[in-house]
Coordinates of C-alpha atoms in Angstrom, one line a residue:
X1 CA -35.7 0.1 -4.4
X2 CA -33.6 -1.4 -7.2
X3 CA -31.1 -3.8 -6.0
X4 CA -27.6 -3.9 -6.4
X5 CA -24.6 -6.5 -6.9
X6 CA -21.2 -6.6 -5.7
X7 CA -18.8 -9.6 -6.6
X8 CA -15.6 -10.0 -4.7
X9 CA -13.1 -12.1 -6.0
X10 CA -9.5 -13.2 -6.4
X11 CA -8.0 -14.6 -9.6
X12 CA -6.1 -17.7 -10.3
X13 CA -2.9 -17.5 -12.5
X14 CA -1.7 -20.3 -14.7
X15 CA 1.0 -18.2 -16.5
X16 CA 2.9 -21.3 -17.9
X17 CA -0.3 -22.1 -20.0
X18 CA -0.3 -18.1 -21.0
X19 CA 3.3 -17.7 -22.0
X20 CA 3.7 -21.2 -23.7
X21 CA 3.2 -21.3 -27.2
X22 CA 5.3 -21.0 -30.8
X23 CA 7.3 -17.7 -31.4
X24 CA 8.7 -16.4 -34.4
X25 CA 11.8 -14.2 -34.6
X26 CA 12.6 -11.4 -37.0
X27 CA 15.6 -12.2 -39.0
X28 CA 17.2 -9.5 -41.3
X29 CA 13.5 -7.8 -41.3
X30 CA 11.4 -10.5 -41.8
X31 CA 9.9 -13.5 -39.8
X32 CA 11.9 -16.7 -39.8
X33 CA 11.3 -19.9 -38.3
X34 CA 9.4 -21.0 -35.2
X35 CA 10.7 -21.6 -31.6
X36 CA 8.0 -23.7 -29.5
X37 CA 8.0 -22.6 -26.0
X38 CA 8.5 -25.7 -23.2
X39 CA 8.6 -23.5 -19.9
X40 CA 6.3 -20.8 -18.7
X41 CA 6.3 -18.2 -15.9
X42 CA 5.2 -19.1 -12.2
X43 CA 3.3 -17.0 -10.1
X44 CA 6.6 -15.9 -8.0
X45 CA 8.7 -14.8 -11.4
X46 CA 9.4 -11.2 -11.4
X47 CA 7.9 -10.7 -14.7
X48 CA 4.5 -12.3 -13.1
X49 CA 3.2 -8.7 -11.7
X50 CA 4.1 -6.8 -14.9
X51 CA 2.2 -9.4 -17.0
X52 CA -0.6 -9.8 -14.6
X53 CA -1.2 -5.7 -14.7
X54 CA -1.4 -6.0 -18.4
X55 CA -4.0 -8.7 -18.3
X56 CA -5.9 -7.3 -15.8
X57 CA -5.9 -4.2 -18.1
X58 CA -7.6 -6.1 -20.8
X59 CA -10.4 -7.5 -18.0
X60 CA -10.7 -3.8 -17.1
X61 CA -11.7 -2.7 -20.8
X62 CA -13.7 -5.5 -21.4
X63 CA -15.9 -4.9 -18.8
X64 CA -15.7 -0.9 -19.4
X65 CA -16.7 -1.8 -23.1
X66 CA -19.6 -3.8 -21.9
X67 CA -21.1 -1.3 -19.6
X68 CA -20.6 1.6 -22.2
X69 CA -22.4 -0.7 -24.7
X70 CA -25.2 -1.1 -22.1
X71 CA -24.8 -4.6 -21.5
X72 CA -24.1 -4.2 -17.9
X73 CA -26.4 -2.2 -15.9
X74 CA -24.8 0.5 -13.2
X75 CA -25.0 -0.6 -9.6
X76 CA -27.9 2.1 -8.1
X77 CA -25.0 3.6 -6.1
X78 CA -22.0 4.0 -8.7
X79 CA -24.3 5.2 -11.7
X80 CA -23.3 8.8 -11.4
X81 CA -19.7 7.9 -12.3
X82 CA -20.3 4.6 -14.0
X83 CA -18.1 2.6 -11.8
X84 CA -18.0 -1.0 -12.7
X85 CA -15.0 -2.3 -11.0
X86 CA -12.2 -1.8 -8.7
X87 CA -9.1 -3.9 -8.8
X88 CA -6.1 -4.2 -6.3
X89 CA -3.3 -6.9 -6.5
X90 CA -5.0 -10.3 -7.2
X91 CA -8.3 -9.1 -6.1
X92 CA -11.4 -7.7 -7.9
X93 CA -14.5 -6.0 -7.0
X94 CA -17.4 -5.7 -9.2
X95 CA -20.2 -3.4 -9.1
X96 CA -23.5 -3.9 -11.2
X97 CA -27.4 -3.5 -11.0
X98 CA -29.1 -6.8 -9.3
X99 CA -30.6 -8.0 -12.5
X100 CA -29.8 -11.4 -13.9
X101 CA -28.9 -10.0 -17.4
X102 CA -25.9 -7.9 -16.0
X103 CA -24.7 -11.0 -14.1
X104 CA -24.6 -13.2 -17.2
X105 CA -22.8 -10.8 -19.2
X106 CA -20.1 -10.4 -16.6
X107 CA -20.0 -14.3 -16.3
X108 CA -19.4 -14.5 -20.0
X109 CA -16.7 -11.6 -19.6
X110 CA -14.8 -14.0 -17.2
X111 CA -15.2 -17.0 -19.6
X112 CA -13.6 -15.1 -22.6
X113 CA -11.0 -13.4 -20.4
X114 CA -9.9 -16.9 -19.1
X115 CA -9.5 -18.0 -22.8
X116 CA -7.5 -15.3 -23.8
X117 CA -5.1 -14.9 -20.5
X118 CA -5.6 -18.2 -18.3
X119 CA -6.7 -16.2 -15.5
X120 CA -10.0 -17.5 -13.9
X121 CA -11.8 -16.6 -11.0
X122 CA -11.2 -18.4 -7.7
X123 CA -14.9 -19.5 -6.7
X124 CA -13.3 -20.4 -3.3
X125 CA -12.3 -16.7 -2.9
X126 CA -15.5 -15.3 -4.7
X127 CA -18.5 -13.7 -2.7
X128 CA -21.8 -12.1 -4.0
X129 CA -23.3 -9.3 -2.1
X130 CA -26.8 -8.4 -2.4
X131 CA -28.8 -5.4 -1.2
X132 CA -32.5 -4.2 -2.1
X133 CA -33.3 -7.5 -3.6
X134 CA -36.1 -10.2 -2.8
X135 CA -35.0 -13.6 -1.8
X136 CA -36.3 -15.3 -5.1
X137 CA -34.3 -12.9 -7.2
X138 CA -31.1 -13.5 -4.9
X139 CA -31.5 -17.4 -5.2
X140 CA -31.8 -16.8 -8.9
X141 CA -28.8 -15.0 -9.1
X142 CA -26.9 -17.3 -6.7
X143 CA -27.5 -20.2 -9.1
X144 CA -25.9 -18.6 -12.0
X145 CA -22.6 -18.1 -10.5
X146 CA -22.2 -20.6 -7.8
X147 CA -20.4 -18.1 -5.5
X148 CA -20.9 -17.9 -1.9
X149 CA -23.3 -15.2 -0.3
X150 CA -21.5 -12.7 1.5
X151 CA -23.0 -10.8 4.6
X152 CA -22.9 -7.2 5.2
X153 CA -21.0 -5.4 6.7
X154 CA -17.9 -6.5 4.7
X155 CA -14.2 -5.5 4.8
X156 CA -11.9 -5.1 1.7
X157 CA -8.4 -5.0 2.4
X158 CA -8.9 -4.4 6.0
X159 CA -11.4 -1.3 5.6
X160 CA -15.5 -1.4 5.5
X161 CA -17.4 -0.8 2.7
X162 CA -20.0 1.4 3.1
X163 CA -21.9 3.6 0.9
X164 CA -21.3 6.9 3.3
X165 CA -18.2 8.4 4.5
X166 CA -16.0 6.3 6.6
X167 CA -16.0 7.5 10.3
X168 CA -13.0 7.2 13.0
X169 CA -15.0 4.2 14.5
X170 CA -15.0 2.5 11.1
X171 CA -11.3 2.8 10.6
X172 CA -10.0 2.3 14.2
X173 CA -9.3 -1.7 13.9
X174 CA -7.3 -0.8 10.6
X175 CA -5.4 2.0 12.0
X176 CA -4.5 0.0 15.1
X177 CA -3.5 -2.9 13.1
X178 CA -0.9 -0.7 11.3
X179 CA 0.2 1.1 14.5
X180 CA 1.0 -2.0 15.8
X181 CA 3.0 -3.1 12.9
X182 CA 5.0 0.1 12.9
X183 CA 5.7 -0.3 16.6
X184 CA 6.9 -4.0 16.1
X185 CA 9.2 -3.0 12.9
X186 CA 10.6 0.1 15.0
X187 CA 11.4 -2.0 18.1
X188 CA 13.3 -4.8 15.7
X189 CA 15.1 -2.1 13.6
X190 CA 15.9 0.7 15.8
X191 CA 18.5 0.6 18.6
X192 CA 17.6 2.5 22.0
X193 CA 19.2 5.6 20.9
X194 CA 17.0 5.8 18.2
X195 CA 19.1 5.2 15.2
X196 CA 19.4 2.0 13.0

Protein backbone atom coordinates (compact mmCIF):
# COMPACT_ATOMS: atom_id res chain seq x y z
CA UNK A 1 0.00 0.00 0.00
CA UNK A 2 1.24 3.47 -0.85
CA UNK A 3 1.44 5.65 2.23
CA UNK A 4 0.04 9.09 2.71
CA UNK A 5 0.75 12.10 4.89
CA UNK A 6 -1.61 14.65 6.37
CA UNK A 7 -0.15 17.74 8.01
CA UNK A 8 -2.33 19.97 10.17
CA UNK A 9 -0.99 23.31 11.29
CA UNK A 10 -1.77 26.82 12.42
CA UNK A 11 0.06 29.86 11.14
CA UNK A 12 1.68 32.53 13.29
CA UNK A 13 1.36 36.09 12.10
CA UNK A 14 3.80 38.97 12.40
CA UNK A 15 1.97 41.65 10.44
CA UNK A 16 4.12 44.39 11.90
CA UNK A 17 7.08 42.94 10.01
CA UNK A 18 4.98 42.26 6.91
CA UNK A 19 3.49 45.75 6.66
CA UNK A 20 6.41 47.92 7.67
CA UNK A 21 8.55 49.19 4.91
CA UNK A 22 9.22 52.09 2.62
CA UNK A 23 6.37 53.46 0.55
CA UNK A 24 6.55 55.82 -2.41
CA UNK A 25 3.50 57.93 -3.26
CA UNK A 26 2.27 59.13 -6.67
CA UNK A 27 2.26 62.93 -7.02
CA UNK A 28 1.16 64.52 -10.30
CA UNK A 29 1.37 61.19 -12.10
CA UNK A 30 4.84 60.12 -11.00
CA UNK A 31 6.22 58.44 -7.90
CA UNK A 32 7.77 60.95 -5.52
CA UNK A 33 9.60 60.60 -2.24
CA UNK A 34 9.57 57.82 0.29
CA UNK A 35 7.83 57.36 3.60
CA UNK A 36 9.31 54.87 6.00
CA UNK A 37 6.75 52.90 7.97
CA UNK A 38 7.19 52.86 11.72
CA UNK A 39 4.20 50.83 12.88
CA UNK A 40 2.56 47.75 11.49
CA UNK A 41 -0.70 45.89 11.96
CA UNK A 42 -1.40 43.57 14.84
CA UNK A 43 -3.45 40.38 14.69
CA UNK A 44 -6.57 42.04 16.15
CA UNK A 45 -6.55 44.87 13.60
CA UNK A 46 -9.63 45.12 11.39
CA UNK A 47 -7.52 44.78 8.23
CA UNK A 48 -5.73 41.69 9.51
CA UNK A 49 -8.26 39.05 8.30
CA UNK A 50 -8.34 40.54 4.79
CA UNK A 51 -4.56 40.63 4.54
CA UNK A 52 -4.38 37.10 5.90
CA UNK A 53 -6.79 35.82 3.23
CA UNK A 54 -4.74 37.50 0.50
CA UNK A 55 -1.51 36.03 1.89
CA UNK A 56 -2.99 32.53 2.19
CA UNK A 57 -4.11 32.76 -1.42
CA UNK A 58 -0.43 33.15 -2.33
CA UNK A 59 0.46 30.05 -0.28
CA UNK A 60 -2.37 28.16 -1.95
CA UNK A 61 -1.05 29.09 -5.40
CA UNK A 62 2.47 28.05 -4.39
CA UNK A 63 1.25 24.62 -3.26
CA UNK A 64 -0.96 24.19 -6.36
CA UNK A 65 1.89 25.21 -8.66
CA UNK A 66 4.28 22.70 -7.07
CA UNK A 67 1.66 19.96 -7.42
CA UNK A 68 0.99 20.82 -11.08
CA UNK A 69 4.72 20.74 -11.80
CA UNK A 70 4.89 17.26 -10.24
CA UNK A 71 7.09 18.35 -7.31
CA UNK A 72 4.45 17.27 -4.77
CA UNK A 73 2.95 13.81 -5.20
CA UNK A 74 -0.78 13.49 -4.47
CA UNK A 75 -2.02 11.73 -1.37
CA UNK A 76 -3.37 8.33 -2.57
CA UNK A 77 -6.95 9.17 -1.50
CA UNK A 78 -6.83 12.67 -3.03
CA UNK A 79 -5.31 11.89 -6.42
CA UNK A 80 -8.58 11.86 -8.39
CA UNK A 81 -9.30 15.50 -7.61
CA UNK A 82 -5.66 16.58 -7.04
CA UNK A 83 -6.43 17.93 -3.56
CA UNK A 84 -3.26 19.20 -1.91
CA UNK A 85 -4.59 21.34 0.92
CA UNK A 86 -7.55 22.81 2.77
CA UNK A 87 -7.54 26.01 4.77
CA UNK A 88 -9.92 27.47 7.31
CA UNK A 89 -9.28 30.61 9.35
CA UNK A 90 -5.69 30.27 10.61
CA UNK A 91 -5.55 26.50 10.12
CA UNK A 92 -4.17 24.51 7.23
CA UNK A 93 -4.43 20.82 6.33
CA UNK A 94 -2.02 19.48 3.69
CA UNK A 95 -2.42 16.12 1.95
CA UNK A 96 0.49 14.45 0.16
CA UNK A 97 2.01 11.11 -0.68
CA UNK A 98 4.15 9.63 2.07
CA UNK A 99 7.53 10.32 0.49
CA UNK A 100 10.48 12.40 1.62
CA UNK A 101 10.76 14.41 -1.60
CA UNK A 102 7.20 15.74 -1.46
CA UNK A 103 7.58 16.70 2.19
CA UNK A 104 10.86 18.53 1.51
CA UNK A 105 9.16 20.53 -1.26
CA UNK A 106 6.31 21.48 1.08
CA UNK A 107 8.75 22.55 3.79
CA UNK A 108 10.68 24.65 1.24
CA UNK A 109 7.40 26.28 0.16
CA UNK A 110 6.70 27.18 3.79
CA UNK A 111 10.17 28.68 4.13
CA UNK A 112 9.68 30.75 0.96
CA UNK A 113 6.22 31.80 2.09
CA UNK A 114 7.61 32.96 5.43
CA UNK A 115 10.21 35.09 3.66
CA UNK A 116 7.60 36.92 1.60
CA UNK A 117 4.73 37.13 4.11
CA UNK A 118 6.09 36.79 7.68
CA UNK A 119 3.54 34.00 8.25
CA UNK A 120 5.16 30.98 9.81
CA UNK A 121 4.01 27.50 10.77
CA UNK A 122 3.44 27.15 14.47
CA UNK A 123 5.40 23.96 15.28
CA UNK A 124 3.66 23.52 18.64
CA UNK A 125 0.30 23.38 16.84
CA UNK A 126 1.44 21.25 13.91
CA UNK A 127 0.94 17.52 13.63
CA UNK A 128 1.93 14.88 11.10
CA UNK A 129 -0.44 11.98 10.42
CA UNK A 130 0.97 8.96 8.58
CA UNK A 131 -0.94 6.00 7.16
CA UNK A 132 0.17 2.92 5.24
CA UNK A 133 3.87 3.53 5.91
CA UNK A 134 6.49 1.46 7.69
CA UNK A 135 7.97 2.83 10.92
CA UNK A 136 11.42 3.46 9.41
CA UNK A 137 9.95 5.77 6.76
CA UNK A 138 7.76 7.52 9.37
CA UNK A 139 10.85 8.20 11.52
CA UNK A 140 12.74 9.54 8.49
CA UNK A 141 9.87 11.87 7.59
CA UNK A 142 9.41 12.99 11.20
CA UNK A 143 13.08 13.96 11.42
CA UNK A 144 12.69 16.34 8.44
CA UNK A 145 10.03 18.61 9.88
CA UNK A 146 10.09 18.18 13.65
CA UNK A 147 6.27 18.07 13.91
CA UNK A 148 4.74 15.94 16.60
CA UNK A 149 3.13 12.78 15.33
CA UNK A 150 -0.65 12.70 15.45
CA UNK A 151 -2.75 9.57 15.82
CA UNK A 152 -6.01 8.52 14.20
CA UNK A 153 -8.86 9.13 14.56
CA UNK A 154 -8.29 12.87 14.26
CA UNK A 155 -10.81 15.67 14.49
CA UNK A 156 -10.54 18.89 12.52
CA UNK A 157 -12.81 21.75 13.59
CA UNK A 158 -14.71 19.25 15.74
CA UNK A 159 -15.51 16.87 12.88
CA UNK A 160 -13.68 13.53 12.49
CA UNK A 161 -11.53 13.15 9.39
CA UNK A 162 -12.30 9.81 7.81
CA UNK A 163 -11.91 8.51 4.28
CA UNK A 164 -15.56 7.46 3.91
CA UNK A 165 -18.90 9.12 4.46
CA UNK A 166 -19.56 10.55 7.92
CA UNK A 167 -22.22 8.65 9.86
CA UNK A 168 -24.67 9.98 12.42
CA UNK A 169 -22.48 8.45 15.15
CA UNK A 170 -19.43 10.37 13.85
CA UNK A 171 -21.27 13.70 13.97
CA UNK A 172 -23.26 13.21 17.18
CA UNK A 173 -20.77 14.95 19.57
CA UNK A 174 -20.44 17.86 17.16
CA UNK A 175 -24.22 18.21 16.81
CA UNK A 176 -24.72 17.99 20.59
CA UNK A 177 -22.22 20.78 21.09
CA UNK A 178 -24.03 22.98 18.55
CA UNK A 179 -27.42 22.21 20.14
CA UNK A 180 -26.16 23.11 23.62
CA UNK A 181 -24.74 26.41 22.35
CA UNK A 182 -28.02 27.28 20.64
CA UNK A 183 -29.96 26.36 23.77
CA UNK A 184 -27.64 28.49 25.92
CA UNK A 185 -27.97 31.41 23.53
CA UNK A 186 -31.75 31.07 23.36
CA UNK A 187 -32.15 31.10 27.17
CA UNK A 188 -29.98 34.21 27.42
CA UNK A 189 -31.53 36.18 24.56
CA UNK A 190 -35.22 35.21 24.57
CA UNK A 191 -37.81 36.11 27.17
CA UNK A 192 -40.34 33.58 28.52
CA UNK A 193 -42.85 34.76 25.91
CA UNK A 194 -40.40 33.67 23.20
CA UNK A 195 -39.58 37.17 21.95
CA UNK A 196 -36.37 39.13 22.37
